[in-house]
Amino acid sequence: MFNPPNPKSFFQLVWDIVGEIPAGCVSSYGQIASMIPPDEGMAPTRMRHLAPRWVGTAMRKTPRGLSIPWHRVINSQGSISFPKGSPQADEQRQRLEMEGVRFDARGKVDFALVAWQGPDEAFLQRKRLLPPRPLK
DNA sequence: CGTTTGACTACGC
DNA sequence: CGCGTAGCCAAAC
């Protein structure tokens, strides 16, 4: 992982970004990490690819009262990152299906259909974010 | 204090 | 494809 100089603002930024994901769309830990510039904690080094783990950490530490669409964040493989069969995985899948997101037999979504393209330009500028890396 | 534990990802079999 | 693993580290025990 990397060493966030500003864990507090970094987590807040992650939550803010997740809050922008519209219903019926999904993002990934890596895609969210790709938007966060080095001055918010993303090391521009070899550790960069570990950043997604910190996005996961931020999600795990989401405050109770904070209402954000946490279920719209999945992993780069297009599947839910909670253990299959766990209550959390079941709830996440149910919430997504409720929004029309379909899963194939292997439990994966089709990014071509549901991938989020990132926040609008105004949000990017207001939060000083980088353009998101497209989902594969 | 030492250990365990992660809501990850890219890559190689 | 699926599975294992390196990368690399702050928190929570």
PDB file of C-alpha atoms (C1' of nucleotides) in Angstrom:
ATOM      1  CA  MET A   1       0.000   0.000   0.000  1.00  0.00           C
ATOM      2  CA  PHE A   2       1.065   3.581   0.068  1.00  0.00           C
ATOM      3  CA  ASN A   3       1.473   6.012   2.862  1.00  0.00           C
ATOM      4  CA  PRO A   4      -1.285   8.596   2.705  1.00  0.00           C
ATOM      5  CA  PRO A   5      -0.051  11.950   4.073  1.00  0.00           C
ATOM      6  CA  ASN A   6      -3.697  12.811   4.507  1.00  0.00           C
ATOM      7  CA  PRO A   7      -5.700   9.702   5.359  1.00  0.00           C
ATOM      8  CA  LYS A   8      -8.642  11.729   6.549  1.00  0.00           C
ATOM      9  CA  SER A   9      -9.092  13.754   3.385  1.00  0.00           C
ATOM     10  CA  PHE A  10      -8.246  10.730   1.292  1.00  0.00           C
ATOM     11  CA  PHE A  11     -11.063   8.687   2.799  1.00  0.00           C
ATOM     12  CA  GLN A  12     -13.434  11.608   2.478  1.00  0.00           C
ATOM     13  CA  LEU A  13     -12.504  11.969  -1.170  1.00  0.00           C
ATOM     14  CA  VAL A  14     -13.220   8.299  -1.802  1.00  0.00           C
ATOM     15  CA  TRP A  15     -16.627   8.634  -0.176  1.00  0.00           C
ATOM     16  CA  ASP A  16     -17.353  11.781  -2.171  1.00  0.00           C
ATOM     17  CA  ILE A  17     -16.497  10.035  -5.423  1.00  0.00           C
ATOM     18  CA  VAL A  18     -18.585   6.968  -4.600  1.00  0.00           C
ATOM     19  CA  GLY A  19     -21.478   9.305  -3.922  1.00  0.00           C
ATOM     20  CA  GLU A  20     -21.367  10.368  -7.574  1.00  0.00           C
ATOM     21  CA  ILE A  21     -21.905   6.902  -9.023  1.00  0.00           C
ATOM     22  CA  PRO A  22     -25.415   6.788 -10.497  1.00  0.00           C
ATOM     23  CA  ALA A  23     -27.827   3.900 -10.050  1.00  0.00           C
ATOM     24  CA  GLY A  24     -27.359   1.109 -12.531  1.00  0.00           C
ATOM     25  CA  CYS A  25     -23.649   1.791 -12.892  1.00  0.00           C
ATOM     26  CA  VAL A  26     -20.597   0.317 -11.203  1.00  0.00           C
ATOM     27  CA  SER A  27     -17.056   1.487 -10.556  1.00  0.00           C
ATOM     28  CA  SER A  28     -14.001  -0.361  -9.294  1.00  0.00           C
ATOM     29  CA  TYR A  29     -11.554   0.241  -6.468  1.00  0.00           C
ATOM     30  CA  GLY A  30      -8.838   0.788  -9.043  1.00  0.00           C
ATOM     31  CA  GLN A  31     -10.879   3.208 -11.106  1.00  0.00           C
ATOM     32  CA  ILE A  32     -11.594   5.342  -8.068  1.00  0.00           C
ATOM     33  CA  ALA A  33      -7.936   5.240  -7.093  1.00  0.00           C
ATOM     34  CA  SER A  34      -7.007   6.373 -10.594  1.00  0.00           C
ATOM     35  CA  MET A  35      -8.831   9.658 -10.045  1.00  0.00           C
ATOM     36  CA  ILE A  36      -7.022  10.630  -6.891  1.00  0.00           C
ATOM     37  CA  PRO A  37      -3.904  12.747  -7.475  1.00  0.00           C
ATOM     38  CA  PRO A  38      -0.559  12.246  -5.688  1.00  0.00           C
ATOM     39  CA  ASP A  39      -1.064  15.199  -3.365  1.00  0.00           C
ATOM     40  CA  GLU A  40      -3.982  13.403  -1.795  1.00  0.00           C
ATOM     41  CA  GLY A  41      -1.871  10.448  -0.928  1.00  0.00           C
ATOM     42  CA  MET A  42      -1.437   8.501  -4.102  1.00  0.00           C
ATOM     43  CA  ALA A  43       2.265   7.801  -4.445  1.00  0.00           C
ATOM     44  CA  PRO A  44       3.390   8.313  -8.060  1.00  0.00           C
ATOM     45  CA  THR A  45       5.666   5.322  -7.641  1.00  0.00           C
ATOM     46  CA  ARG A  46       5.710   1.569  -7.880  1.00  0.00           C
ATOM     47  CA  MET A  47       3.231   1.534  -5.007  1.00  0.00           C
ATOM     48  CA  ARG A  48       0.587   3.078  -7.193  1.00  0.00           C
ATOM     49  CA  HIS A  49      -0.968  -0.263  -8.011  1.00  0.00           C
ATOM     50  CA  LEU A  50      -1.552  -0.872  -4.321  1.00  0.00           C
ATOM     51  CA  ALA A  51      -3.734   2.195  -4.035  1.00  0.00           C
ATOM     52  CA  PRO A  52      -6.924   0.253  -4.757  1.00  0.00           C
ATOM     53  CA  ARG A  53      -6.443  -1.557  -1.459  1.00  0.00           C
ATOM     54  CA  TRP A  54      -6.684   1.781   0.282  1.00  0.00           C
ATOM     55  CA  VAL A  55      -9.870   2.529  -1.537  1.00  0.00           C
ATOM     56  CA  GLY A  56     -11.123  -0.751  -0.122  1.00  0.00           C
ATOM     57  CA  THR A  57      -9.935   0.334   3.304  1.00  0.00           C
ATOM     58  CA  ALA A  58     -11.807   3.599   2.948  1.00  0.00           C
ATOM     59  CA  MET A  59     -14.941   1.703   2.030  1.00  0.00           C
ATOM     60  CA  ARG A  60     -14.592  -0.563   5.013  1.00  0.00           C
ATOM     61  CA  LYS A  61     -14.295   2.509   7.242  1.00  0.00           C
ATOM     62  CA  THR A  62     -17.342   4.232   5.833  1.00  0.00           C
ATOM     63  CA  PRO A  63     -19.118   5.873   8.790  1.00  0.00           C
ATOM     64  CA  ARG A  64     -22.434   4.395   9.789  1.00  0.00           C
ATOM     65  CA  GLY A  65     -24.393   7.559   9.212  1.00  0.00           C
ATOM     66  CA  LEU A  66     -22.894   8.293   5.806  1.00  0.00           C
ATOM     67  CA  SER A  67     -25.299   7.276   3.083  1.00  0.00           C
ATOM     68  CA  ILE A  68     -23.410   6.466  -0.095  1.00  0.00           C
ATOM     69  CA  PRO A  69     -23.993   3.843  -2.809  1.00  0.00           C
ATOM     70  CA  TRP A  70     -21.239   1.561  -1.517  1.00  0.00           C
ATOM     71  CA  HIS A  71     -22.684  -1.394  -3.424  1.00  0.00           C
ATOM     72  CA  ARG A  72     -21.733   0.195  -6.749  1.00  0.00           C
ATOM     73  CA  VAL A  73     -18.040  -0.413  -6.127  1.00  0.00           C
ATOM     74  CA  ILE A  74     -16.789  -3.826  -7.250  1.00  0.00           C
ATOM     75  CA  ASN A  75     -13.401  -5.222  -8.251  1.00  0.00           C
ATOM     76  CA  SER A  76     -11.546  -4.965 -11.540  1.00  0.00           C
ATOM     77  CA  GLN A  77     -12.695  -8.431 -12.558  1.00  0.00           C
ATOM     78  CA  GLY A  78     -16.292  -7.288 -12.549  1.00  0.00           C
ATOM     79  CA  SER A  79     -17.291  -9.266  -9.497  1.00  0.00           C
ATOM     80  CA  ILE A  80     -18.195  -8.554  -5.919  1.00  0.00           C
ATOM     81  CA  SER A  81     -15.217  -8.559  -3.582  1.00  0.00           C
ATOM     82  CA  PHE A  82     -16.946  -9.924  -0.496  1.00  0.00           C
ATOM     83  CA  PRO A  83     -16.686 -13.698  -0.117  1.00  0.00           C
ATOM     84  CA  LYS A  84     -19.272 -15.468  -2.219  1.00  0.00           C
ATOM     85  CA  GLY A  85     -22.240 -16.449  -0.110  1.00  0.00           C
ATOM     86  CA  SER A  86     -21.496 -13.957   2.635  1.00  0.00           C
ATOM     87  CA  PRO A  87     -24.381 -11.759   3.834  1.00  0.00           C
ATOM     88  CA  GLN A  88     -22.539  -8.708   2.580  1.00  0.00           C
ATOM     89  CA  ALA A  89     -22.019 -10.174  -0.871  1.00  0.00           C
ATOM     90  CA  ASP A  90     -25.650 -11.173  -1.053  1.00  0.00           C
ATOM     91  CA  GLU A  91     -26.832  -7.723  -0.053  1.00  0.00           C
ATOM     92  CA  GLN A  92     -24.525  -6.034  -2.523  1.00  0.00           C
ATOM     93  CA  ARG A  93     -25.673  -8.226  -5.375  1.00  0.00           C
ATOM     94  CA  GLN A  94     -29.304  -7.745  -4.452  1.00  0.00           C
ATOM     95  CA  ARG A  95     -28.926  -3.983  -4.341  1.00  0.00           C
ATOM     96  CA  LEU A  96     -27.278  -3.969  -7.761  1.00  0.00           C
ATOM     97  CA  GLU A  97     -29.859  -6.272  -9.314  1.00  0.00           C
ATOM     98  CA  MET A  98     -32.505  -3.989  -7.908  1.00  0.00           C
ATOM     99  CA  GLU A  99     -30.981  -1.275 -10.094  1.00  0.00           C
ATOM    100  CA  GLY A 100     -30.975  -3.479 -13.154  1.00  0.00           C
ATOM    101  CA  VAL A 101     -27.377  -4.672 -13.039  1.00  0.00           C
ATOM    102  CA  ARG A 102     -27.200  -8.228 -14.369  1.00  0.00           C
ATOM    103  CA  PHE A 103     -24.709 -10.905 -13.353  1.00  0.00           C
ATOM    104  CA  ASP A 104     -23.587 -13.794 -15.537  1.00  0.00           C
ATOM    105  CA  ALA A 105     -23.270 -17.399 -14.414  1.00  0.00           C
ATOM    106  CA  ARG A 106     -19.838 -16.719 -12.979  1.00  0.00           C
ATOM    107  CA  GLY A 107     -21.106 -13.806 -10.935  1.00  0.00           C
ATOM    108  CA  LYS A 108     -19.616 -11.097 -13.119  1.00  0.00           C
ATOM    109  CA  VAL A 109     -21.138  -7.962 -14.578  1.00  0.00           C
ATOM    110  CA  ASP A 110     -20.596  -6.758 -18.133  1.00  0.00           C
ATOM    111  CA  PHE A 111     -18.550  -3.588 -17.883  1.00  0.00           C
ATOM    112  CA  ALA A 112     -19.515  -2.728 -21.452  1.00  0.00           C
ATOM    113  CA  LEU A 113     -23.060  -2.300 -20.191  1.00  0.00           C
ATOM    114  CA  VAL A 114     -22.730  -0.896 -16.698  1.00  0.00           C
ATOM    115  CA  ALA A 115     -19.281   0.674 -16.334  1.00  0.00           C
ATOM    116  CA  TRP A 116     -19.335   4.169 -14.880  1.00  0.00           C
ATOM    117  CA  GLN A 117     -17.569   6.742 -17.046  1.00  0.00           C
ATOM    118  CA  GLY A 118     -16.575   8.859 -14.063  1.00  0.00           C
ATOM    119  CA  PRO A 119     -17.952  12.060 -12.538  1.00  0.00           C
ATOM    120  CA  ASP A 120     -18.910  15.043 -14.643  1.00  0.00           C
ATOM    121  CA  GLU A 121     -16.273  17.617 -15.494  1.00  0.00           C
ATOM    122  CA  ALA A 122     -17.490  20.091 -12.878  1.00  0.00           C
ATOM    123  CA  PHE A 123     -17.047  17.561 -10.100  1.00  0.00           C
ATOM    124  CA  LEU A 124     -13.589  16.615 -11.338  1.00  0.00           C
ATOM    125  CA  GLN A 125     -12.491  20.229 -11.295  1.00  0.00           C
ATOM    126  CA  ARG A 126     -14.116  21.076  -7.991  1.00  0.00           C
ATOM    127  CA  LYS A 127     -12.381  18.148  -6.309  1.00  0.00           C
ATOM    128  CA  ARG A 128      -9.201  18.523  -8.371  1.00  0.00           C
ATOM    129  CA  LEU A 129      -9.372  14.951  -9.607  1.00  0.00           C
ATOM    130  CA  LEU A 130      -7.693  13.191 -12.489  1.00  0.00           C
ATOM    131  CA  PRO A 131      -9.681  11.674 -15.364  1.00  0.00           C
ATOM    132  CA  PRO A 132     -10.692   8.132 -14.418  1.00  0.00           C
ATOM    133  CA  ARG A 133      -9.140   5.123 -16.092  1.00  0.00           C
ATOM    134  CA  PRO A 134     -11.811   3.336 -18.138  1.00  0.00           C
ATOM    135  CA  LEU A 135     -12.977  -0.034 -16.887  1.00  0.00           C
ATOM    136  CA  LYS A 136     -12.159  -3.115 -18.877  1.00  0.00           C
TER     137      LYS A 136
ATOM    138  C1'  DC B   1       4.971  -4.722  20.978  1.00  0.00           C
ATOM    139  C1'  DG B   2       4.432  -8.954  17.457  1.00  0.00           C
ATOM    140  C1'  DT B   3       0.796 -10.870  14.480  1.00  0.00           C
ATOM    141  C1'  DT B   4      -2.976 -10.986  11.771  1.00  0.00           C
ATOM    142  C1'  DT B   5      -5.922  -9.052   8.552  1.00  0.00           C
ATOM    143  C1'  DG B   6      -7.642  -6.933   4.774  1.00  0.00           C
ATOM    144  C1'  DA B   7     -14.423  -4.493   0.178  1.00  0.00           C
ATOM    145  C1'  DC B   8      -7.129  -4.967  -4.662  1.00  0.00           C
ATOM    146  C1'  DT B   9      -4.704  -5.844  -8.954  1.00  0.00           C
ATOM    147  C1'  DA B  10      -1.730  -7.474 -12.551  1.00  0.00           C
ATOM    148  C1'  DC B  11       0.442 -11.359 -14.110  1.00  0.00           C
ATOM    149  C1'  DG B  12       1.925 -16.113 -14.702  1.00  0.00           C
ATOM    150  C1'  DC B  13       0.590 -20.873 -14.992  1.00  0.00           C
TER     151       DC B  13
ATOM    152  C1'  DC C   1     -10.739 -19.446 -17.736  1.00  0.00           C
ATOM    153  C1'  DG C   2      -9.644 -20.147 -12.656  1.00  0.00           C
ATOM    154  C1'  DC C   3      -6.275 -20.096  -9.087  1.00  0.00           C
ATOM    155  C1'  DG C   4      -2.079 -18.608  -6.698  1.00  0.00           C
ATOM    156  C1'  DT C   5       1.014 -14.967  -5.615  1.00  0.00           C
ATOM    157  C1'  DA C   6       3.861 -10.780  -5.219  1.00  0.00           C
ATOM    158  C1'  DG C   7       3.604  -6.212  -4.032  1.00  0.00           C
ATOM    159  C1'  DC C   8       4.027  -3.928   0.527  1.00  0.00           C
ATOM    160  C1'  DC C   9       1.650  -1.654   4.901  1.00  0.00           C
ATOM    161  C1'  DA C  10      -1.583   0.641   8.267  1.00  0.00           C
ATOM    162  C1'  DA C  11      -4.894  -0.748  11.679  1.00  0.00           C
ATOM    163  C1'  DA C  12      -6.871  -3.684  14.642  1.00  0.00           C
ATOM    164  C1'  DC C  13      -6.124  -7.152  17.767  1.00  0.00           C
TER     165       DC C  13
END
